[in-house]
Coordinates of C-alpha atoms in Angstrom, one line a residue:
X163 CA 35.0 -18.9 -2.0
X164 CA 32.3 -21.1 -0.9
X165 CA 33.2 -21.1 2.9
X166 CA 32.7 -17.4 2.4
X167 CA 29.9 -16.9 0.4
X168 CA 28.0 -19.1 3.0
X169 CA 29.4 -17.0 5.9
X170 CA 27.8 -14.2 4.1
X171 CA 24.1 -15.6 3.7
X172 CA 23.9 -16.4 7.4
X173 CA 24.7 -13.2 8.1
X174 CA 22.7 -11.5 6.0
X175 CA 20.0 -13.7 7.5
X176 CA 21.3 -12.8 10.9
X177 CA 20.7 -9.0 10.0
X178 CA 17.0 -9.5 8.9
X179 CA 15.8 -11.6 11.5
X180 CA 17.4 -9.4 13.9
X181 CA 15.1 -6.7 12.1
X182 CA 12.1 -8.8 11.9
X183 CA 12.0 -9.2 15.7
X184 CA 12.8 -5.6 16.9
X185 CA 10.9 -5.2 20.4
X186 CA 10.9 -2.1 22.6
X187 CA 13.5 -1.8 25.2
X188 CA 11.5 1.2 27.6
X189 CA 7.8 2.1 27.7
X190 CA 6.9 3.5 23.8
X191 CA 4.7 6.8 24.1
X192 CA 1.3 5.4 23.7
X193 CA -1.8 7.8 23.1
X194 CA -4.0 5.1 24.5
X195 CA -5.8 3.9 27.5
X196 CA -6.7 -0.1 28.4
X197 CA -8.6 -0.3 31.6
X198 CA -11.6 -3.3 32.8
X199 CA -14.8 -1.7 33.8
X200 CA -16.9 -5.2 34.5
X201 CA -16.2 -7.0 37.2
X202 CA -15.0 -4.1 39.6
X203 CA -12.2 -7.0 41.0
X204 CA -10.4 -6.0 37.7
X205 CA -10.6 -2.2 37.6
X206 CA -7.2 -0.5 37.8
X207 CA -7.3 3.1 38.1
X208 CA -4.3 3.9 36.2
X209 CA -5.6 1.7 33.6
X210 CA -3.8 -1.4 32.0
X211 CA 0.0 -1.4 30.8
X212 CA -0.7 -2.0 27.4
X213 CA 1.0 -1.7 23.6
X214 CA -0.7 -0.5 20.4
X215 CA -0.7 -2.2 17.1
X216 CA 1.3 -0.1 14.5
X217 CA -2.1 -1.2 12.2
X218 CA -5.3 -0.9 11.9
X219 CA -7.3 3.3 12.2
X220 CA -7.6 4.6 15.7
X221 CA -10.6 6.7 16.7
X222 CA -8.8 9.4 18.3
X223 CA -10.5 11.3 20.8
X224 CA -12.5 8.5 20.9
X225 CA -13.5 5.0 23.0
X226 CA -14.6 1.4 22.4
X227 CA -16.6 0.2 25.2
X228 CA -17.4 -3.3 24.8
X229 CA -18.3 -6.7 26.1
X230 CA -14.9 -9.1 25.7
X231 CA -15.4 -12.7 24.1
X232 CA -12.6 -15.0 24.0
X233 CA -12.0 -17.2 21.0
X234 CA -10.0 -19.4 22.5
X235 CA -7.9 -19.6 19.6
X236 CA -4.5 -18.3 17.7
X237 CA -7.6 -16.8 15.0
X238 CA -4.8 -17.9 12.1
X239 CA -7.5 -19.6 10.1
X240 CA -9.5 -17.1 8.0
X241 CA -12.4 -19.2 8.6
X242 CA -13.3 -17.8 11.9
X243 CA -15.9 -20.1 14.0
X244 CA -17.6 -17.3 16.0
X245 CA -19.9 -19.8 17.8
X246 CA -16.9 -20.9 20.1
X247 CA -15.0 -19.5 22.8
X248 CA -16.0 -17.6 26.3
X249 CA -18.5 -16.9 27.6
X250 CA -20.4 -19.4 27.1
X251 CA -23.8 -18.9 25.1
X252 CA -27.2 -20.3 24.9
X253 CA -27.8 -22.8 22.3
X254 CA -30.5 -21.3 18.9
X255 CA -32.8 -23.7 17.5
X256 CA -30.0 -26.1 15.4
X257 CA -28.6 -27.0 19.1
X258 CA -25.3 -25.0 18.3
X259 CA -24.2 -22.5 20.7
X260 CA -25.2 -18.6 19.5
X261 CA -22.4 -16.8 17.6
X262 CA -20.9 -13.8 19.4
X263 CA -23.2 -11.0 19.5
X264 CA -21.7 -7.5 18.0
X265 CA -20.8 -5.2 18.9
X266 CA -17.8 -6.7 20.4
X267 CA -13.8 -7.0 21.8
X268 CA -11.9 -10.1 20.8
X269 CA -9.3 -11.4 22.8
X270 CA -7.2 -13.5 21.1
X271 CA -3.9 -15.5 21.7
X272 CA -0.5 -14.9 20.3
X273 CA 1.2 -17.2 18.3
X274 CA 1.0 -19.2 15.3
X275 CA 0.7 -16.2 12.8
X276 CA 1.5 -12.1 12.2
X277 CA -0.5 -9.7 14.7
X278 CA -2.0 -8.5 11.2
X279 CA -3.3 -11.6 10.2
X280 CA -5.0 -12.1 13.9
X281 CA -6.8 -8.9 13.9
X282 CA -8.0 -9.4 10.2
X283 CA -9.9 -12.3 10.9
X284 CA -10.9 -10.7 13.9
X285 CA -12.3 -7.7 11.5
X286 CA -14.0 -10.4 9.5
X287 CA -15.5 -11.6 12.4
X288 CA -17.1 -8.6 13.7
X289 CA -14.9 -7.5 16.1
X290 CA -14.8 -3.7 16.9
X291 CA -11.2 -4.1 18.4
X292 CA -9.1 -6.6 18.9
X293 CA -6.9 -7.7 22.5
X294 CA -4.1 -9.7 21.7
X295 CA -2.9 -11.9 24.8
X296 CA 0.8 -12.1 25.3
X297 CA 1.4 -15.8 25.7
X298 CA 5.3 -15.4 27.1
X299 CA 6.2 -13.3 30.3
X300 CA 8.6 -10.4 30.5
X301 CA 12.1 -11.6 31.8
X302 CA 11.4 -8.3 33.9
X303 CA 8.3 -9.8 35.4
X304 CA 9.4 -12.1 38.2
X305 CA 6.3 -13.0 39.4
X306 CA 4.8 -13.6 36.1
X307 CA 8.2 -15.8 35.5
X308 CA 7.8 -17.6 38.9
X309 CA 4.0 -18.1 38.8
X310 CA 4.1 -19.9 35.4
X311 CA 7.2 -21.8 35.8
X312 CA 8.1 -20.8 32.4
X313 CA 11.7 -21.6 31.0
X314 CA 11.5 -19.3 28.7
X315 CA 10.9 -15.9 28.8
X316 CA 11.1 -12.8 26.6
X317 CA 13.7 -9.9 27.5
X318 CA 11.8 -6.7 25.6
X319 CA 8.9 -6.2 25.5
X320 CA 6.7 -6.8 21.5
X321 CA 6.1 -4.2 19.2
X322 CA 2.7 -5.1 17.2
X323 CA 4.3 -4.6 14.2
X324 CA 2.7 -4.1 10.4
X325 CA 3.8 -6.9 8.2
X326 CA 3.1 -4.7 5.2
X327 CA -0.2 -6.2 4.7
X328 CA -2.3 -4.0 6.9
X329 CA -3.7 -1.5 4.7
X330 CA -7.0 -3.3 5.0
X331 CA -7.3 -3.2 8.6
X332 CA -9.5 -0.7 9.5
X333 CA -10.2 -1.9 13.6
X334 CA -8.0 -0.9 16.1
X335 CA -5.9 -3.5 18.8
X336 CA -4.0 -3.6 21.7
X337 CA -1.3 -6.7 23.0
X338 CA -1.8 -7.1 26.6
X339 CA 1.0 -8.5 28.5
X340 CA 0.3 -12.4 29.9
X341 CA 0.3 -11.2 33.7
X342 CA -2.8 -9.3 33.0
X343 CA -4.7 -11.1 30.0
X344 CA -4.6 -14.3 32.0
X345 CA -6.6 -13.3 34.9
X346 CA -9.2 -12.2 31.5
X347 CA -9.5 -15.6 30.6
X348 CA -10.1 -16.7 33.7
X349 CA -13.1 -14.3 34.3
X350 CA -14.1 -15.0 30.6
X351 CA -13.4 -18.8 30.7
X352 CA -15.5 -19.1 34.4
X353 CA -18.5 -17.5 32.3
X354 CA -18.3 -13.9 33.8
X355 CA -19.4 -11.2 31.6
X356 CA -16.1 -9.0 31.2
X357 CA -16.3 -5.4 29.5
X358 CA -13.1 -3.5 28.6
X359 CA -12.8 0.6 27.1
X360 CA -10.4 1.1 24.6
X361 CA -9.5 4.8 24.6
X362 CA -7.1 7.0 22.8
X363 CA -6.4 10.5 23.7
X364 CA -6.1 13.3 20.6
X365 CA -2.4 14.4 20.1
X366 CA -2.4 18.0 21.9
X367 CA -2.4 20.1 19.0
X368 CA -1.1 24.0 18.8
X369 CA -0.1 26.3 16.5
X370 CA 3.1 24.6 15.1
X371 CA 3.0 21.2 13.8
X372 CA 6.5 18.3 14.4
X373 CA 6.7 16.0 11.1
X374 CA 9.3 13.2 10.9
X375 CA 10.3 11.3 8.4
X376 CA 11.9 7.7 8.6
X377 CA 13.8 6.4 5.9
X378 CA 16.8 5.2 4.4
X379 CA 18.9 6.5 1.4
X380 CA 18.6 3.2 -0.3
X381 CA 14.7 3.6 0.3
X382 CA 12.5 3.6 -3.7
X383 CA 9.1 4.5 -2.1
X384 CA 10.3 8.0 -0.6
X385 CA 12.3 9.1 -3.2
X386 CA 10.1 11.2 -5.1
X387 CA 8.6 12.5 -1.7
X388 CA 12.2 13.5 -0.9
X389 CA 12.5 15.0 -4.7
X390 CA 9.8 17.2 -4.3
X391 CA 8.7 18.2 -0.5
X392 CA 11.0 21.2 -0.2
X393 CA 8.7 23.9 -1.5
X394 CA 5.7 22.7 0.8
X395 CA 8.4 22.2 3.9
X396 CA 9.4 26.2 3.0
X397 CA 5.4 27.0 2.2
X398 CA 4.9 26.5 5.8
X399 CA 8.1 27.7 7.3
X400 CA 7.7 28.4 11.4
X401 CA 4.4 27.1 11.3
X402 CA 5.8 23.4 11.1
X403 CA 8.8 21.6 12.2
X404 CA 10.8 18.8 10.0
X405 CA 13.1 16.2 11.5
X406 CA 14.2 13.7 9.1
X407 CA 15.4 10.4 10.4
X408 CA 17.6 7.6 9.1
X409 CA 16.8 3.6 10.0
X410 CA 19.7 1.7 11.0
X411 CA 20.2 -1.6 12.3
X412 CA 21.6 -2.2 15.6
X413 CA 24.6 -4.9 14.4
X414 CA 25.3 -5.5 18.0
X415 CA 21.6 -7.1 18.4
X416 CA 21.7 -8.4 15.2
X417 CA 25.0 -10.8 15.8
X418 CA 26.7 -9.2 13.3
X419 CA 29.8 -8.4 15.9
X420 CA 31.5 -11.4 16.8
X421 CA 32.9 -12.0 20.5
X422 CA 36.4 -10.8 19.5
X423 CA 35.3 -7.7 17.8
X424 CA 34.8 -8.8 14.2
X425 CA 32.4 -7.4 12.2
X426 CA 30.5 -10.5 11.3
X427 CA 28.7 -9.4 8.1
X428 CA 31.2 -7.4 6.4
X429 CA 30.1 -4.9 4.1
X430 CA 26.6 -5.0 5.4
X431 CA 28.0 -2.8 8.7
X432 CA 30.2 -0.2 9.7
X433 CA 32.1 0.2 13.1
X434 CA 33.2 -3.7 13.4
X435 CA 29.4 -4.4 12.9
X436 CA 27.8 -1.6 15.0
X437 CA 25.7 -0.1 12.3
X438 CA 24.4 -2.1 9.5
X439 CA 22.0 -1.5 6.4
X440 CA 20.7 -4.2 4.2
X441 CA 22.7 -4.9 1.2
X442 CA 19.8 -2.6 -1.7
X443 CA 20.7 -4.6 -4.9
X444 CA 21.0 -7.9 -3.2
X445 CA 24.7 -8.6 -4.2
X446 CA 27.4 -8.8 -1.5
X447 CA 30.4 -8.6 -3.8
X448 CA 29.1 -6.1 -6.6
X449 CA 27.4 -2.5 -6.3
X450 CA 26.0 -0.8 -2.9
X451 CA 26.9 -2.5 0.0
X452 CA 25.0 -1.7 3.1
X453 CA 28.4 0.0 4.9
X454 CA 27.4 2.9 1.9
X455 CA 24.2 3.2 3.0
X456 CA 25.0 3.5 6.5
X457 CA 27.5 6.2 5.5
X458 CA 25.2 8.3 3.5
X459 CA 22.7 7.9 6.5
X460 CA 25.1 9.6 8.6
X461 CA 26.2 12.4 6.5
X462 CA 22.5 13.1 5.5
X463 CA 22.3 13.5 9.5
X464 CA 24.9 15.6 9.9
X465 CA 23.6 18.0 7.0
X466 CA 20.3 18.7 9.1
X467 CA 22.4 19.1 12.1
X468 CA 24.2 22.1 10.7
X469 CA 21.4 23.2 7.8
X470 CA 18.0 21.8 9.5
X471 CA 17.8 21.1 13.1
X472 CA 17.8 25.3 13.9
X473 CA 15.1 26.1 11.5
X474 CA 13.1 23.2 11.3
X475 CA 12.6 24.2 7.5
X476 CA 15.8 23.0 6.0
X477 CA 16.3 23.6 2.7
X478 CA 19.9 22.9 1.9
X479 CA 19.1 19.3 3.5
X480 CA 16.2 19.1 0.6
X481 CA 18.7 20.8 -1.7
X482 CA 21.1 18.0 -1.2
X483 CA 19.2 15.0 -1.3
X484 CA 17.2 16.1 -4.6
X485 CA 20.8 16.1 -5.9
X486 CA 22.4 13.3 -4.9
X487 CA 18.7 11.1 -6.4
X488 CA 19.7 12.9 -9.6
X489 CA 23.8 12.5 -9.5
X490 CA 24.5 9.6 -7.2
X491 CA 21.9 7.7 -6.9
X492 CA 22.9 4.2 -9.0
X493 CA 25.7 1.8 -8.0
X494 CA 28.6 3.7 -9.6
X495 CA 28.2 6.8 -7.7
X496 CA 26.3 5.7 -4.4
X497 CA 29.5 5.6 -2.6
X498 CA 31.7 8.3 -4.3
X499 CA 33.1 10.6 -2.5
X500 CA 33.5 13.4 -5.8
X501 CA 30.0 12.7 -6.2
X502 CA 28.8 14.1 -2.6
X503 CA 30.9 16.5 -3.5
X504 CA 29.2 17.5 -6.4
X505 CA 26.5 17.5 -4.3
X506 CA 27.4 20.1 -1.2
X507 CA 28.3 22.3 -3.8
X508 CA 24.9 22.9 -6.1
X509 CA 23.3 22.2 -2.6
X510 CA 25.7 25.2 -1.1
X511 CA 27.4 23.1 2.1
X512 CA 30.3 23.7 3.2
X513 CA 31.5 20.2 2.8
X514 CA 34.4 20.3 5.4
X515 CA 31.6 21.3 8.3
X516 CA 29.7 17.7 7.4
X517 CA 33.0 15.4 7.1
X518 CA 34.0 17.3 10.7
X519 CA 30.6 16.3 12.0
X520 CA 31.2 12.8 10.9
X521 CA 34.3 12.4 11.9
X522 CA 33.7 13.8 15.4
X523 CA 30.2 12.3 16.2
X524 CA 31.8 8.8 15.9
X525 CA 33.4 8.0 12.9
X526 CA 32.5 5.1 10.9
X527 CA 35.9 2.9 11.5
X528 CA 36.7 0.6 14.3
X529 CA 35.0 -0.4 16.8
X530 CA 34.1 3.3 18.5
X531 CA 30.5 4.1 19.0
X532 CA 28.8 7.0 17.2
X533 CA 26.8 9.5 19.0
X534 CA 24.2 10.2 15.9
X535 CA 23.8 6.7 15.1
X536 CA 23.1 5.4 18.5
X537 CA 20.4 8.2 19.4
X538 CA 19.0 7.4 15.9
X539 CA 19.0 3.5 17.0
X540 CA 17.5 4.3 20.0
X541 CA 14.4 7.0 18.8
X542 CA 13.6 4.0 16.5
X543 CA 13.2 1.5 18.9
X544 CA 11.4 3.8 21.4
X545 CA 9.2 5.2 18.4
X546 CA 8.1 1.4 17.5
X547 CA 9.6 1.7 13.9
X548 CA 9.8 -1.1 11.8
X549 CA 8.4 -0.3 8.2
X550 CA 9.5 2.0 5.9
X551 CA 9.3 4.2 5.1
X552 CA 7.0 5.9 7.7
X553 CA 6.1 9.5 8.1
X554 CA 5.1 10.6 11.6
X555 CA 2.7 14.0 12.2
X556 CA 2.2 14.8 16.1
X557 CA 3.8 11.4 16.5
X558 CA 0.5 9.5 15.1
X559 CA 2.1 7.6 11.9
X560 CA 0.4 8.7 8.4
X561 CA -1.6 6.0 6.8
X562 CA -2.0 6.2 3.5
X563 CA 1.0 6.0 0.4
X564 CA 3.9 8.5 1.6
X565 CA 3.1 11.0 -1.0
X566 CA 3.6 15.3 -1.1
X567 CA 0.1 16.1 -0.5
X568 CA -0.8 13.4 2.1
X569 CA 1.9 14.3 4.1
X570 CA 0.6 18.5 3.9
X571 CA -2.6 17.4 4.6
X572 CA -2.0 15.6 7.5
X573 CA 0.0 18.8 8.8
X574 CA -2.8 21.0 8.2
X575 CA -4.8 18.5 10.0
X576 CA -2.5 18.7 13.2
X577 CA -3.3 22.3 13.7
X578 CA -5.7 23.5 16.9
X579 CA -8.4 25.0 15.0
X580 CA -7.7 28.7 14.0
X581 CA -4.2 28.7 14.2
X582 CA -3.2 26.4 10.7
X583 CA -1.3 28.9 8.3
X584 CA -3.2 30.6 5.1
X585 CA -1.2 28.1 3.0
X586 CA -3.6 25.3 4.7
X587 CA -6.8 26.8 3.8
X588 CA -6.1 28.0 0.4
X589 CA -3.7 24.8 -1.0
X590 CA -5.5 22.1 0.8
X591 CA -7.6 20.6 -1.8
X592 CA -6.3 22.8 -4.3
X593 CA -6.6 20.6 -8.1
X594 CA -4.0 22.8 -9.1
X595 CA -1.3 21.4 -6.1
X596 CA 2.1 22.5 -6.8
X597 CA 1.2 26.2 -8.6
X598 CA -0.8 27.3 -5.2
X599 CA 2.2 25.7 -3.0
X600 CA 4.7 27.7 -5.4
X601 CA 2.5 31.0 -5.7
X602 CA 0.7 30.7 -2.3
X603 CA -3.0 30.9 -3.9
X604 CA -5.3 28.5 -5.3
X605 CA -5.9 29.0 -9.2
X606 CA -8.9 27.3 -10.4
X607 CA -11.0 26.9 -7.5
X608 CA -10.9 24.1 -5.2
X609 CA -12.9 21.0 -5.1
X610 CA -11.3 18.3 -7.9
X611 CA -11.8 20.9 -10.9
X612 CA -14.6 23.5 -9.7
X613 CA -14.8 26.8 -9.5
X614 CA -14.1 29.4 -7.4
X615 CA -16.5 31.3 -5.4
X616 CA -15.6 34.7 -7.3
X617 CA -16.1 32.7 -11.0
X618 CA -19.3 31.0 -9.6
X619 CA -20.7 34.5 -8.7
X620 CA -19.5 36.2 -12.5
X621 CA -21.1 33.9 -14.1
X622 CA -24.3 34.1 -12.3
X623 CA -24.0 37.8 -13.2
X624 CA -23.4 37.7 -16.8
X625 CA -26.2 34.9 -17.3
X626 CA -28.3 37.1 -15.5
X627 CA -27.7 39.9 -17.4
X628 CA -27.7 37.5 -21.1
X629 CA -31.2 36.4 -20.0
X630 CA -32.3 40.2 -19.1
X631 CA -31.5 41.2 -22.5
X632 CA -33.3 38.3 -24.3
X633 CA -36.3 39.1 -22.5
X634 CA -36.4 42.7 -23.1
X635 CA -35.6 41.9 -26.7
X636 CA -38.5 39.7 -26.7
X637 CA -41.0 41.9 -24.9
X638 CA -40.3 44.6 -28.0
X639 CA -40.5 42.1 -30.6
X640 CA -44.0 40.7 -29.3
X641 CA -45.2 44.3 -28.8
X642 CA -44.3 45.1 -32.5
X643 CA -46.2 41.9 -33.6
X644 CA -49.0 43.1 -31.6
X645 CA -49.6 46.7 -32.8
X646 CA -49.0 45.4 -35.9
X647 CA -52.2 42.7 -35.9
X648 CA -54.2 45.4 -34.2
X649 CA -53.9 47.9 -37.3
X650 CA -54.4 45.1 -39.7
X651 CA -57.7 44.7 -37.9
X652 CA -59.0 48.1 -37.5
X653 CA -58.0 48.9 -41.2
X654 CA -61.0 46.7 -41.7
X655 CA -63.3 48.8 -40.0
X656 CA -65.3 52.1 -41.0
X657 CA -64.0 55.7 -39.6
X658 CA -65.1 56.3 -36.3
X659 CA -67.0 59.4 -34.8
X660 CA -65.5 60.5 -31.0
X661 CA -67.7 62.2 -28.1
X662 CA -66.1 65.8 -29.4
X663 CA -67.2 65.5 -32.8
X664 CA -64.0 64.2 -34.1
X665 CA -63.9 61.7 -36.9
X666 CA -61.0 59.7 -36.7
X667 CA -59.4 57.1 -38.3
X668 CA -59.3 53.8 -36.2
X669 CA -55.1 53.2 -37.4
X670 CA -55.4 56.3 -34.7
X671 CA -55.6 53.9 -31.4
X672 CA -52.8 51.7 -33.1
X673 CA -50.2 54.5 -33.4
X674 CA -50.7 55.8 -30.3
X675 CA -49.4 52.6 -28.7
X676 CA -53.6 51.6 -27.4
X677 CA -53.6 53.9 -24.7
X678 CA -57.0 54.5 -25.5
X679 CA -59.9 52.1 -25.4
X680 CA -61.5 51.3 -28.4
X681 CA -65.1 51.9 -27.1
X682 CA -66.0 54.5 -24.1

């Protein structure tokens, strides 16, 4: 019982790691541009072969053109001592050499900590962007291998990866592979000024928007996301297109096959260890087992094959997950069959179509490949996925918590100008969210509780017409009071003769409103 138990942790332990250290088999599909403008011996037409951090806010459609300064360090210590590296500086008046001036690049070594924590203390420095230097060549790069007479070398290439920390990193960063960042250094450490662009090209945008969404059906953060999206996903029908993805873990990679075939980490995989999932109450013996998740994964994938993928909309995919968080979601039911069940039905799919699809994409028994699960494997390595979950809009990853009106306002956001659908303008910003999603207008004005522009203009009218009244009110009242003290004072006086001979009384002038002047 021991024996196994320990055979267990190692693999569990094998299956993390193995995530931990995911790299990117083929070129990813950067939106970014590296290239050395200073010294011209360095400029490369086609730019620099380069790979983005998953971290940090890009300026799209934007550059950073700056001078490089080399720390000559990992940068793992917060305390960053900015009055080292390359090039070297003149000294100020305490005889220590001048910090680096900003606006600056920072190249920095790997090693020795996270990407995250690097380009933090490169932040904190006063860095504008950050140029990590891969310290390890390719095992694809024979001359790098050969020139540095390294032993070891790495087979994939990195993925700068968030550690889950990065929310505060607000600088972009590249990794530059060693062939390239070591003849860098060498300009840098031989005192040449060196200046390098960052650039990142705008997504092309159009009139229909691609969303993704990459998760797992064990996942807590998305749930309510999942719960609650469909009406905004049908809200914007043709306008935007949905493809939901499930993250699972390449076993092969992750040693969890043996050499013979055995599935090394038992009910963490399916398929002799092909496809795993981590275990999502941390028990091995008891409750969901990672083999469940990777078989929920796949039916969820076949649902948007036959209910999703024509559409882009799918609403019996929404149906059914909202149903199976309410039914089967909890370690008795995860894994029942009668409980998906349930679930086709109230979600109205045809439940023999998805267990075909299963069945005949792969299966999940033996060692036999599955088609779904291996382009799924495959899309996540080439998409640089390693947190989740992770929404993607115009492939640029959402920053930001993964909730229902982040995600619609970064679709609205993806549209070329003039084309985004009236649900955009009138919901985005909306106070009152989900009643303009569900009646298509915005109730209440927009604006975090103002008015609308029809309300505003009302109640400009009806003051204007309260304060109208008032005066005129007033003007007759004070025009009263008036006549009134003007025939208290002429009651004082004698009778008065006019030009014609008339004798009059003087309360005459008062009653006739003084039209008349007293004295001609």
């Amino acid at each position: 019982k021991t024996t196994m138990t320990l055979i267990k942790c190692i693999s569990l332990t094998a299956l993390l790691s193995g995530a931990g250290t995911a790299r990117a088999d083929s070129t990813d599909n950067v939106s970014s541009r590296l290239q050395v403008h200073v010294p011209q011996s360095l400029f490369r037409p086609e730019g620099y072969d380069h790979r983005e951090a998953l971290f940090g806010v890009p300026p799209y459609g934007g550059a950073i053109a700056q001078s490089v300064y080399y720390a000559d360090s990992d940068l793992c210590d917060p305390t960053v001592d900015t009055r080292k590296g390359y090039p070297i500086r003149s000294k100020d008046s305490t005889g220590k050499m001048e910090p680096w001036p900003s606006p600056l690049i920072l190249m920095v070594d790997r090693g020795g900590c996270s990407f995250v924590q690097k380009v933090r203390n490169a932040q904190k420095a006063g860095a504008a962007g950050a140029i990590i230097a891969d310290n390890t060549c390719l095992c694809s790069d024979k001359d790098c291998v050969s020139a540095n007479g390294q032993a070891v070398c790495q087979p994939a290439e990195p993925i700068m990866a968030d550690d889950g920390s990065g929310g505060d990193i607000s600088i972009p960063s590249f990794l530059m592979f060693k062939v390239d960042a070591d003849q860098v250094k060498a300009e840098l450490k031989a005192n040449q000024m060196v200046q390098i662009e960052m650039q990142w090209a705008l997504p092309s945008p159009d009139d229909r928007v691609e969303y993704d969404l990459w998760t797992t059906p064990s996942d807590p953060v998305s749930k309510d996301f999942q719960k609650n999206f469909k009406a905004v996903a049908q809200a914007l029908g043709s306008h935007a297109y949905f493809t939901p993805h499930m993250y699972v873990y390449d076993g092969i990679k992750s040693n969890c096959q043996g050499f013979d075939g055995e599935n090394m980490c038992f009910n963490l995989c399916t398929n002799n260890g092909r496809y795993c999932a981590t275990d999502p109450d941390n028990d091995l013996d008891h409750g969901i087992s990672g083999a469940d998740v990777v078989k929920e994964s796949l039916r969820r994938i076949c649902i948007w094959k036959h209910y999703g993928e024509t559409d882009g909309v799918g609403s019996e995919w929404w149906d059914y997950v909202a149903q199976f968080l309410e039914r089967c979601d909890n370690p008795d039911f995860f894994a029942n069959d009668d409980c998906a069940n349930d679930c086709y039905k109230h979600a109205k799919i045809m439940a023999d179509v998805i267990e075909r699809c299963m069945k005949d994409s792969g299966g999940l028994e033996k060692d036999t490949p599955n088609t779904f699960l291996d382009l799924e494997m495959q899309a996540q390595v080439s998409r640089g996925v390693v947190i989740l979950p992770t929404a993607f809009v115009n492939t640029i990853a959402l920053r930001g918590g993964l909730t229902t009106a982040t995600v619609f306002t970064g679709i609205c956001n993806g549209y070329l100008d003039g084309t985004e659908p009236k649900i955009c303008t009138e919901c985005q910003g909306c106070p009152d969210f989900d009643g303009c999603i569900s009646s298509g207008k915005c109730h209440g004005g927009k604006g975090g509780g103002g008015v609308s522009k029809n309300a505003f203009m009302g109640s400009i009218l009806l003051l204007s017409c309260v304060f109208g009244a008032v005066a005129f009110w007033h003007y007759r009242k004070t025009r009263e009071e008036m006549r009134e003290q003007v025939r208290g004072i002429l009651a004082e006086y004698m009778p008065l003769e006019g030009d014609d001979g008339h004798v009059g009384s003087p309360m005459d002038f008062a009653r006739r409103g003084g039209t008349e002047g007293l004295m001609s």
